[in-house]
Every structure is written in structure tokens, then in C-alpha cells.
């Protein structure tokens, strides 16, 4: 009652004498969820603020802890989180506030807050990505002429990040900074906590990459199956294509469907799908060439007979004529040779060589593409 006598909580300390210096520190209790779809994370933090109010000086060297419900009697900073989407103050069993007043007028004000905070993510290298998120603290109504923010102990003002254990991420580094927020209404104090999150890729290797590689290898089994076994080779090709399609759809369910994001996992799944589909097309070509020689022989014999008949008819019809068309026989033979040369381009003498070459070309090409892929996304 003595301290509150004549105290006006609507006026800040040092009114008309200079800005109030407010030191802040954070304890990160937990980071509960990180959402790539909503581009945000949810964290529970202990926010502690210190400032000096000369109107609260009392004799002695001790501090006084008062009930948190008495916060309505004191002036407190209007600190807020600008990137917060949703937030609340814990109130079990009472509102989680702490007020401690020291004899020199210093006030310690602590809160326990859970907030969902926006974090712009770049998912082009997902799941080998590294995200940088921030936690910003600003003053809502007091500008730089009224309030100045500072970290009480620099980077040591933030605790708890070193011991956090997250499901998909590991905290790589963090640091603090002091800046200003410029709006139309003026310049306001601003504190920023920067922290980098590195995604743990082992889960995705076991969940997506290894199954997709095994599907590609499974599609190569058809190269060792006889070309006469049409149902067996067709079944392997169609099954691997459908399974790969299902795997691609499942990998995209937990990610935003934005067209601007071509993710690393999409590129890899597309590569695997191309090789699997290519193996199916390889058998289609090989099977086509196994039946082509017989058809070409039949077509060639029919064409020869037709040509001979036409030549005989022309000879008979022109036998009585005195004038002969020069070069007629040469023209027919040249057309016949040209058609044979054109047909020979599309004829494979031994269709089994297609499978023999595919056994080497497909694994070599897939290994080469994998080396380029992992070098680019891991080191560039």
C-alpha cells in the first residue's frame, strides 16, 4: 500500500525524462510442432522482462515477490510477437505470471506463453533442407523515444535451445540481434532471436528413398526374363509403375501443393519413375523386334511377287510397241532398294541384344544420375 500510494500505472517510468530500458531473456521450454503446410512453428516460452521504476524504490536489500494478479496495479511494457498467428497465456492453476520488485525499483516480470509463429520456409531442397526461423519481440505502442529493448546477456539471454529434441529437426545454431521496426506510425524497438533448423534426412531415406531405389532395381529383373514370357515381364513393369505412382502420391500428402516448390524429393521420385517406365518401354521395343523379322520377310516376299507381276505385265503390254521407255527397269529397282534400306534401319538382327545392353545401360545411368543428385542437393 505504501508503494502504490500515488502510483499512476498509466504513465511509464521516467516519463518526460527519457526512454525506459527494458532487458529481456527467453527460456524455450519446447517447440511442439513445425508445419511445412502452414509455414509456422508452435513454441512454449518463458519471457522475462526487467526494467527500473524509480517510483517503486523501498528501503533494504531484499526483493519482494507479489501475486501475479496484482499486475493490474503496475505499469508493464506492451510487448508483443508480431509474427504470431495464435497465442495464449497459460492459466493453470492461476495465470502464469511472476512479479518481483527489488529494493532499487527494478521490476522482474515473467510470463509463460505458447504461440504459433510464422516461419517462411524454402522447401526446394526438401528433405535435405535447412530452415531459418525467427522469434521477434516488439513494442506495440511505445516508440524508441519511450522504450528501448535490449538482451540482458546477449546470446546467453536465450536458453533451452541446446537441449531441445525435435522429431524431424535438429537445432544447428542460433543468435540474437537488436533492430528497429519501422511503421507508418514511427520507429519501435525490436529484438530478434534467429535459429537454424536442419532436417534429419535419415527418416526420409528409410521411408522414401530406399523403397524407390528398390522399385527401380525390381524393374530391372525383367531384363533377365525371357522375352517370350510376356505375362511375367508385363506384370513386373505395370506393378512397379503403379507402386511408384502410389509412393509419389504418399510423399506429397504432408507438403504444400504450391507450384513454386519443386522439391528435391519430387525430383528423385521423378527420376525413379522415369527409369521404371523406361524399363517397361524397353520390353515393348524388344518384343516388337522379335516379331518384326517375320513380318518383314512376309512383306518383302509379297512385294517381290507384286513387283515381278507388274514388270511382266508391263513387258507384255509394251511388247508390241516400237518405242520403249528408257530406264524404266532401273527406276523400279532403285525404288525397291530404297524401301529395303529404309526397312533395314528399323530391323534388329538379334532382339535379345536389347536386353543384354539394357542390363548395363540402365544401372550405369541410374548410378550416374544418383551421384549428380546427391552431390547437388547435399553440397551445393
GROMACS .gro file of C-alpha atoms in nm:
model
  380
    1UNK     CA    1   0.000   0.000   0.000
    2UNK     CA    2   0.290   0.234   0.068
    3UNK     CA    3   0.446   0.160  -0.271
    4UNK     CA    4   0.118   0.204  -0.455
    5UNK     CA    5   0.034   0.533  -0.285
    6UNK     CA    6   0.035   0.798  -0.556
    7UNK     CA    7   0.142   0.547  -0.818
    8UNK     CA    8  -0.006   0.606  -1.165
    9UNK     CA    9   0.008   0.287  -1.371
   10UNK     CA   10  -0.097   0.471  -1.686
   11UNK     CA   11   0.232   0.662  -1.702
   12UNK     CA   12   0.553   0.483  -1.788
   13UNK     CA   13   0.863   0.521  -1.568
   14UNK     CA   14   1.091   0.816  -1.647
   15UNK     CA   15   0.800   0.999  -1.804
   16UNK     CA   16   0.936   1.316  -1.976
   17UNK     CA   17   1.288   1.214  -1.867
   18UNK     CA   18   1.397   0.965  -2.135
   19UNK     CA   19   1.315   0.617  -2.258
   20UNK     CA   20   1.275   0.315  -2.034
   21UNK     CA   21   1.539   0.048  -2.087
   22UNK     CA   22   1.382  -0.298  -2.084
   23UNK     CA   23   1.606  -0.605  -2.075
   24UNK     CA   24   1.468  -0.936  -2.198
   25UNK     CA   25   1.559  -1.301  -2.177
   26UNK     CA   26   1.394  -1.620  -2.303
   27UNK     CA   27   1.371  -1.980  -2.196
   28UNK     CA   28   1.245  -2.206  -2.475
   29UNK     CA   29   1.053  -2.478  -2.295
   30UNK     CA   30   0.953  -2.669  -2.608
   31UNK     CA   31   0.893  -2.645  -2.979
   32UNK     CA   32   0.584  -2.857  -3.013
   33UNK     CA   33   0.521  -2.865  -3.388
   34UNK     CA   34   0.679  -2.742  -3.710
   35UNK     CA   35   0.436  -2.733  -4.002
   36UNK     CA   36   0.554  -2.712  -4.363
   37UNK     CA   37   0.196  -2.681  -4.485
   38UNK     CA   38   0.114  -2.375  -4.273
   39UNK     CA   39   0.471  -2.242  -4.270
   40UNK     CA   40   0.483  -2.196  -3.892
   41UNK     CA   41   0.602  -2.349  -3.566
   42UNK     CA   42   0.449  -2.370  -3.219
   43UNK     CA   43   0.667  -2.295  -2.917
   44UNK     CA   44   0.620  -2.258  -2.543
   45UNK     CA   45   0.846  -1.988  -2.399
   46UNK     CA   46   0.919  -1.818  -2.069
   47UNK     CA   47   0.950  -1.448  -2.141
   48UNK     CA   48   1.126  -1.241  -1.875
   49UNK     CA   49   1.138  -0.860  -1.882
   50UNK     CA   50   1.331  -0.628  -1.650
   51UNK     CA   51   1.308  -0.252  -1.613
   52UNK     CA   52   1.362   0.005  -1.343
   53UNK     CA   53   1.077   0.210  -1.200
   54UNK     CA   54   1.202   0.473  -0.953
   55UNK     CA   55   0.853   0.504  -0.805
   56UNK     CA   56   0.888   0.153  -0.659
   57UNK     CA   57   1.209   0.208  -0.457
   58UNK     CA   58   1.189   0.088  -0.099
   59UNK     CA   59   1.449   0.060   0.181
   60UNK     CA   60   1.651  -0.258   0.234
   61UNK     CA   61   1.837  -0.501   0.013
   62UNK     CA   62   1.569  -0.762  -0.037
   63UNK     CA   63   1.325  -0.830  -0.317
   64UNK     CA   64   0.952  -0.875  -0.287
   65UNK     CA   65   0.758  -1.133  -0.487
   66UNK     CA   66   0.397  -1.032  -0.522
   67UNK     CA   67   0.094  -1.213  -0.652
   68UNK     CA   68   0.070  -1.219  -1.030
   69UNK     CA   69  -0.285  -1.091  -1.013
   70UNK     CA   70  -0.150  -0.759  -0.887
   71UNK     CA   71  -0.007  -0.689  -1.232
   72UNK     CA   72  -0.311  -0.472  -1.295
   73UNK     CA   73  -0.173  -0.224  -1.040
   74UNK     CA   74   0.163  -0.172  -1.215
   75UNK     CA   75   0.285  -0.029  -1.542
   76UNK     CA   76   0.407  -0.307  -1.769
   77UNK     CA   77   0.553  -0.299  -2.122
   78UNK     CA   78   0.323  -0.367  -2.416
   79UNK     CA   79   0.550  -0.630  -2.567
   80UNK     CA   80   0.402  -0.849  -2.842
   81UNK     CA   81   0.512  -1.107  -3.102
   82UNK     CA   82   0.448  -0.959  -3.448
   83UNK     CA   83   0.463  -1.290  -3.640
   84UNK     CA   84   0.231  -1.473  -3.402
   85UNK     CA   85  -0.075  -1.636  -3.556
   86UNK     CA   86  -0.221  -1.769  -3.232
   87UNK     CA   87  -0.100  -1.738  -2.876
   88UNK     CA   88  -0.226  -1.771  -2.521
   89UNK     CA   89  -0.107  -1.723  -2.166
   90UNK     CA   90  -0.118  -2.035  -1.950
   91UNK     CA   91  -0.363  -2.008  -1.662
   92UNK     CA   92  -0.346  -2.338  -1.469
   93UNK     CA   93  -0.394  -2.317  -1.180
   94UNK     CA   94  -0.367  -1.939  -1.199
   95UNK     CA   95  -0.230  -1.716  -1.474
   96UNK     CA   96   0.138  -1.797  -1.512
   97UNK     CA   97   0.277  -1.455  -1.426
   98UNK     CA   98   0.561  -1.362  -1.197
   99UNK     CA   99   0.624  -1.016  -1.049
  100UNK     CA  100   0.927  -0.947  -0.836
  101UNK     CA  101   1.017  -0.596  -0.714
  102UNK     CA  102   1.371  -0.519  -0.597
  103UNK     CA  103   1.463  -0.250  -0.348
  104UNK     CA  104   1.623  -0.027  -0.617
  105UNK     CA  105   1.296  -0.019  -0.810
  106UNK     CA  106   1.383  -0.293  -1.061
  107UNK     CA  107   1.080  -0.495  -1.169
  108UNK     CA  108   1.105  -0.853  -1.298
  109UNK     CA  109   0.802  -0.959  -1.499
  110UNK     CA  110   0.785  -1.316  -1.633
  111UNK     CA  111   0.522  -1.489  -1.846
  112UNK     CA  112   0.464  -1.841  -1.979
  113UNK     CA  113   0.332  -1.819  -2.335
  114UNK     CA  114   0.251  -2.069  -2.609
  115UNK     CA  115   0.249  -1.914  -2.954
  116UNK     CA  116   0.221  -2.032  -3.314
  117UNK     CA  117   0.467  -1.819  -3.507
  118UNK     CA  118   0.507  -1.782  -3.883
  119UNK     CA  119   0.829  -1.904  -4.044
  120UNK     CA  120   0.885  -1.860  -4.416
  121UNK     CA  121   1.038  -2.184  -4.543
  122UNK     CA  122   1.229  -2.266  -4.859
  123UNK     CA  123   1.142  -2.625  -4.947
  124UNK     CA  124   1.334  -2.658  -5.273
  125UNK     CA  125   1.587  -2.891  -5.105
  126UNK     CA  126   1.331  -3.087  -4.900
  127UNK     CA  127   1.414  -3.318  -4.722
  128UNK     CA  128   1.780  -3.204  -4.722
  129UNK     CA  129   1.670  -2.853  -4.634
  130UNK     CA  130   1.784  -2.607  -4.370
  131UNK     CA  131   1.528  -2.360  -4.238
  132UNK     CA  132   1.594  -2.030  -4.063
  133UNK     CA  133   1.316  -1.915  -3.833
  134UNK     CA  134   1.287  -1.614  -3.606
  135UNK     CA  135   1.114  -1.510  -3.285
  136UNK     CA  136   1.056  -1.135  -3.279
  137UNK     CA  137   0.960  -0.913  -2.986
  138UNK     CA  138   0.836  -0.559  -3.041
  139UNK     CA  139   0.664  -0.280  -2.852
  140UNK     CA  140   0.310  -0.219  -2.967
  141UNK     CA  141   0.251   0.143  -2.871
  142UNK     CA  142   0.574   0.287  -2.725
  143UNK     CA  143   0.825   0.404  -2.985
  144UNK     CA  144   1.202   0.447  -2.948
  145UNK     CA  145   1.154   0.778  -2.764
  146UNK     CA  146   0.963   0.594  -2.491
  147UNK     CA  147   1.109   0.242  -2.470
  148UNK     CA  148   1.441   0.074  -2.557
  149UNK     CA  149   1.477  -0.305  -2.574
  150UNK     CA  150   1.799  -0.497  -2.514
  151UNK     CA  151   1.905  -0.855  -2.447
  152UNK     CA  152   2.019  -0.889  -2.088
  153UNK     CA  153   2.313  -1.125  -2.165
  154UNK     CA  154   2.350  -1.121  -2.544
  155UNK     CA  155   2.326  -1.468  -2.696
  156UNK     CA  156   2.321  -1.617  -2.346
  157UNK     CA  157   1.984  -1.449  -2.292
  158UNK     CA  158   1.824  -1.745  -2.472
  159UNK     CA  159   1.825  -2.084  -2.303
  160UNK     CA  160   1.674  -2.420  -2.378
  161UNK     CA  161   1.752  -2.449  -2.749
  162UNK     CA  162   2.062  -2.657  -2.686
  163UNK     CA  163   1.868  -2.927  -2.504
  164UNK     CA  164   1.560  -2.946  -2.727
  165UNK     CA  165   1.488  -3.275  -2.903
  166UNK     CA  166   1.269  -3.240  -3.210
  167UNK     CA  167   1.109  -3.513  -3.421
  168UNK     CA  168   1.239  -3.419  -3.766
  169UNK     CA  169   1.483  -3.137  -3.695
  170UNK     CA  170   1.794  -3.061  -3.502
  171UNK     CA  171   1.879  -2.705  -3.399
  172UNK     CA  172   2.200  -2.620  -3.580
  173UNK     CA  173   2.272  -2.269  -3.447
  174UNK     CA  174   2.109  -1.959  -3.302
  175UNK     CA  175   2.193  -1.598  -3.225
  176UNK     CA  176   2.021  -1.278  -3.110
  177UNK     CA  177   2.004  -0.933  -3.264
  178UNK     CA  178   1.868  -0.586  -3.186
  179UNK     CA  179   1.697  -0.384  -3.456
  180UNK     CA  180   1.414  -0.142  -3.522
  181UNK     CA  181   1.067  -0.190  -3.662
  182UNK     CA  182   0.965   0.092  -3.893
  183UNK     CA  183   0.596   0.156  -3.947
  184UNK     CA  184   0.390   0.447  -4.064
  185UNK     CA  185   0.334   0.548  -3.702
  186UNK     CA  186   0.704   0.561  -3.615
  187UNK     CA  187   1.006   0.353  -3.518
  188UNK     CA  188   0.970   0.088  -3.249
  189UNK     CA  189   1.222  -0.127  -3.059
  190UNK     CA  190   1.267  -0.482  -3.179
  191UNK     CA  191   1.452  -0.789  -3.055
  192UNK     CA  192   1.502  -1.093  -3.277
  193UNK     CA  193   1.604  -1.449  -3.200
  194UNK     CA  194   1.737  -1.628  -3.508
  195UNK     CA  195   1.771  -2.007  -3.508
  196UNK     CA  196   1.852  -2.255  -3.784
  197UNK     CA  197   1.682  -2.593  -3.814
  198UNK     CA  198   1.843  -2.883  -4.000
  199UNK     CA  199   1.606  -3.160  -4.107
  200UNK     CA  200   1.704  -3.516  -4.019
  201UNK     CA  201   1.714  -3.695  -4.354
  202UNK     CA  202   1.751  -4.049  -4.217
  203UNK     CA  203   1.375  -4.092  -4.177
  204UNK     CA  204   1.312  -3.998  -4.540
  205UNK     CA  205   1.591  -4.226  -4.662
  206UNK     CA  206   1.422  -4.522  -4.494
  207UNK     CA  207   1.069  -4.410  -4.578
  208UNK     CA  208   1.101  -4.291  -4.939
  209UNK     CA  209   1.446  -4.314  -5.096
  210UNK     CA  210   1.524  -4.679  -5.020
  211UNK     CA  211   1.180  -4.809  -5.136
  212UNK     CA  212   1.205  -4.608  -5.459
  213UNK     CA  213   1.556  -4.743  -5.528
  214UNK     CA  214   1.436  -5.099  -5.466
  215UNK     CA  215   1.148  -5.046  -5.709
  216UNK     CA  216   1.389  -4.933  -5.977
  217UNK     CA  217   1.608  -5.238  -5.917
  218UNK     CA  218   1.298  -5.458  -5.927
  219UNK     CA  219   1.208  -5.321  -6.269
  220UNK     CA  220   1.550  -5.437  -6.396
  221UNK     CA  221   1.466  -5.800  -6.311
  222UNK     CA  222   1.263  -5.816  -6.632
  223UNK     CA  223   1.586  -5.786  -6.835
  224UNK     CA  224   1.680  -6.139  -6.723
  225UNK     CA  225   1.340  -6.291  -6.804
  226UNK     CA  226   1.284  -6.447  -7.145
  227UNK     CA  227   1.118  -6.223  -7.398
  228UNK     CA  228   0.867  -6.498  -7.470
  229UNK     CA  229   0.733  -6.469  -7.113
  230UNK     CA  230   0.500  -6.185  -7.194
  231UNK     CA  231   0.276  -6.206  -6.881
  232UNK     CA  232   0.572  -6.216  -6.640
  233UNK     CA  233   0.756  -5.916  -6.786
  234UNK     CA  234   0.439  -5.713  -6.834
  235UNK     CA  235   0.330  -5.784  -6.477
  236UNK     CA  236   0.662  -5.665  -6.334
  237UNK     CA  237   0.658  -5.347  -6.543
  238UNK     CA  238   0.300  -5.248  -6.467
  239UNK     CA  239   0.327  -5.336  -6.097
  240UNK     CA  240   0.641  -5.128  -6.044
  241UNK     CA  241   0.489  -4.831  -6.228
  242UNK     CA  242   0.173  -4.839  -6.016
  243UNK     CA  243   0.368  -4.886  -5.692
  244UNK     CA  244   0.594  -4.594  -5.778
  245UNK     CA  245   0.290  -4.379  -5.851
  246UNK     CA  246   0.144  -4.462  -5.509
  247UNK     CA  247   0.477  -4.380  -5.342
  248UNK     CA  248   0.490  -4.043  -5.517
  249UNK     CA  249   0.138  -3.955  -5.406
  250UNK     CA  250   0.210  -4.053  -5.045
  251UNK     CA  251   0.525  -3.843  -5.030
  252UNK     CA  252   0.329  -3.528  -5.119
  253UNK     CA  253   0.047  -3.557  -4.868
  254UNK     CA  254   0.236  -3.375  -4.589
  255UNK     CA  255   0.364  -3.091  -4.804
  256UNK     CA  256   0.208  -2.777  -4.953
  257UNK     CA  257   0.077  -2.812  -5.307
  258UNK     CA  258   0.232  -2.487  -5.422
  259UNK     CA  259   0.351  -2.490  -5.780
  260UNK     CA  260   0.651  -2.274  -5.695
  261UNK     CA  261   0.809  -2.554  -5.492
  262UNK     CA  262   0.986  -2.823  -5.694
  263UNK     CA  263   1.129  -3.019  -5.405
  264UNK     CA  264   1.433  -3.243  -5.406
  265UNK     CA  265   1.222  -3.545  -5.319
  266UNK     CA  266   0.995  -3.474  -5.617
  267UNK     CA  267   1.298  -3.467  -5.846
  268UNK     CA  268   1.424  -3.800  -5.714
  269UNK     CA  269   1.086  -3.970  -5.737
  270UNK     CA  270   1.052  -3.837  -6.091
  271UNK     CA  271   1.391  -3.985  -6.180
  272UNK     CA  272   1.295  -4.324  -6.037
  273UNK     CA  273   0.960  -4.317  -6.217
  274UNK     CA  274   1.138  -4.239  -6.546
  275UNK     CA  275   1.371  -4.538  -6.509
  276UNK     CA  276   1.085  -4.771  -6.416
  277UNK     CA  277   0.875  -4.654  -6.707
  278UNK     CA  278   1.179  -4.681  -6.933
  279UNK     CA  279   1.221  -5.047  -6.835
  280UNK     CA  280   0.862  -5.111  -6.938
  281UNK     CA  281   0.915  -4.940  -7.271
  282UNK     CA  282   1.235  -5.140  -7.323
  283UNK     CA  283   1.040  -5.464  -7.318
  284UNK     CA  284   0.780  -5.320  -7.554
  285UNK     CA  285   1.056  -5.240  -7.804
  286UNK     CA  286   1.229  -5.576  -7.757
  287UNK     CA  287   0.903  -5.766  -7.803
  288UNK     CA  288   0.824  -5.562  -8.113
  289UNK     CA  289   1.155  -5.650  -8.277
  290UNK     CA  290   1.112  -6.021  -8.202
  291UNK     CA  291   0.807  -6.033  -8.428
  292UNK     CA  292   0.927  -5.778  -8.684
  293UNK     CA  293   1.166  -6.004  -8.887
  294UNK     CA  294   0.887  -6.249  -8.971
  295UNK     CA  295   0.659  -5.966  -9.076
  296UNK     CA  296   0.935  -5.805  -9.281
  297UNK     CA  297   1.005  -6.135  -9.462
  298UNK     CA  298   0.639  -6.178  -9.542
  299UNK     CA  299   0.606  -5.818  -9.656
  300UNK     CA  300   0.927  -5.846  -9.861
  301UNK     CA  301   0.816  -6.163 -10.041
  302UNK     CA  302   0.479  -6.015 -10.117
  303UNK     CA  303   0.641  -5.701 -10.251
  304UNK     CA  304   0.876  -5.907 -10.474
  305UNK     CA  305   0.589  -6.103 -10.617
  306UNK     CA  306   0.393  -5.787 -10.683
  307UNK     CA  307   0.692  -5.624 -10.847
  308UNK     CA  308   0.760  -5.924 -11.070
  309UNK     CA  309   0.398  -5.941 -11.175
  310UNK     CA  310   0.390  -5.571 -11.255
  311UNK     CA  311   0.712  -5.598 -11.455
  312UNK     CA  312   0.580  -5.897 -11.654
  313UNK     CA  313   0.252  -5.718 -11.724
  314UNK     CA  314   0.436  -5.409 -11.836
  315UNK     CA  315   0.660  -5.618 -12.059
  316UNK     CA  316   0.367  -5.793 -12.216
  317UNK     CA  317   0.172  -5.472 -12.271
  318UNK     CA  318   0.468  -5.295 -12.424
  319UNK     CA  319   0.592  -5.590 -12.628
  320UNK     CA  320   0.405  -5.474 -12.934
  321UNK     CA  321   0.504  -5.112 -12.907
  322UNK     CA  322   0.802  -4.989 -13.104
  323UNK     CA  323   0.916  -4.726 -12.850
  324UNK     CA  324   1.043  -4.835 -12.507
  325UNK     CA  325   1.064  -4.607 -12.211
  326UNK     CA  326   1.436  -4.584 -12.122
  327UNK     CA  327   1.535  -4.651 -11.759
  328UNK     CA  328   1.202  -4.796 -11.653
  329UNK     CA  329   1.361  -5.111 -11.507
  330UNK     CA  330   1.628  -4.908 -11.333
  331UNK     CA  331   1.363  -4.689 -11.170
  332UNK     CA  332   1.177  -4.985 -11.028
  333UNK     CA  333   1.492  -5.144 -10.891
  334UNK     CA  334   1.605  -4.819 -10.726
  335UNK     CA  335   1.268  -4.780 -10.550
  336UNK     CA  336   1.291  -5.139 -10.435
  337UNK     CA  337   1.643  -5.091 -10.298
  338UNK     CA  338   1.545  -4.770 -10.119
  339UNK     CA  339   1.249  -4.938  -9.948
  340UNK     CA  340   1.471  -5.223  -9.834
  341UNK     CA  341   1.730  -4.983  -9.692
  342UNK     CA  342   1.461  -4.786  -9.506
  343UNK     CA  343   1.319  -5.107  -9.361
  344UNK     CA  344   1.661  -5.231  -9.258
  345UNK     CA  345   1.705  -4.927  -9.031
  346UNK     CA  346   1.420  -5.047  -8.808
  347UNK     CA  347   1.522  -5.413  -8.811
  348UNK     CA  348   1.728  -5.555  -8.525
  349UNK     CA  349   1.904  -5.875  -8.624
  350UNK     CA  350   1.910  -6.015  -8.267
  351UNK     CA  351   1.639  -5.868  -8.038
  352UNK     CA  352   1.798  -6.038  -7.738
  353UNK     CA  353   2.083  -5.788  -7.760
  354UNK     CA  354   1.839  -5.519  -7.642
  355UNK     CA  355   1.804  -5.691  -7.304
  356UNK     CA  356   2.177  -5.759  -7.293
  357UNK     CA  357   2.262  -5.392  -7.340
  358UNK     CA  358   1.984  -5.276  -7.103
  359UNK     CA  359   2.139  -5.480  -6.820
  360UNK     CA  360   2.441  -5.249  -6.837
  361UNK     CA  361   2.296  -4.919  -6.957
  362UNK     CA  362   2.014  -4.886  -6.703
  363UNK     CA  363   2.220  -4.948  -6.382
  364UNK     CA  364   2.508  -4.733  -6.508
  365UNK     CA  365   2.280  -4.443  -6.598
  366UNK     CA  366   2.093  -4.470  -6.267
  367UNK     CA  367   2.418  -4.468  -6.069
  368UNK     CA  368   2.544  -4.166  -6.260
  369UNK     CA  369   2.220  -3.971  -6.204
  370UNK     CA  370   2.228  -4.057  -5.831
  371UNK     CA  371   2.582  -3.923  -5.797
  372UNK     CA  372   2.481  -3.594  -5.960
  373UNK     CA  373   2.164  -3.571  -5.749
  374UNK     CA  374   2.328  -3.624  -5.409
  375UNK     CA  375   2.625  -3.400  -5.491
  376UNK     CA  376   2.395  -3.116  -5.592
  377UNK     CA  377   2.149  -3.129  -5.302
  378UNK     CA  378   2.397  -3.208  -5.025
  379UNK     CA  379   2.693  -2.990  -5.114
  380UNK     CA  380   2.565  -2.711  -5.343
   0.00000   0.00000   0.00000
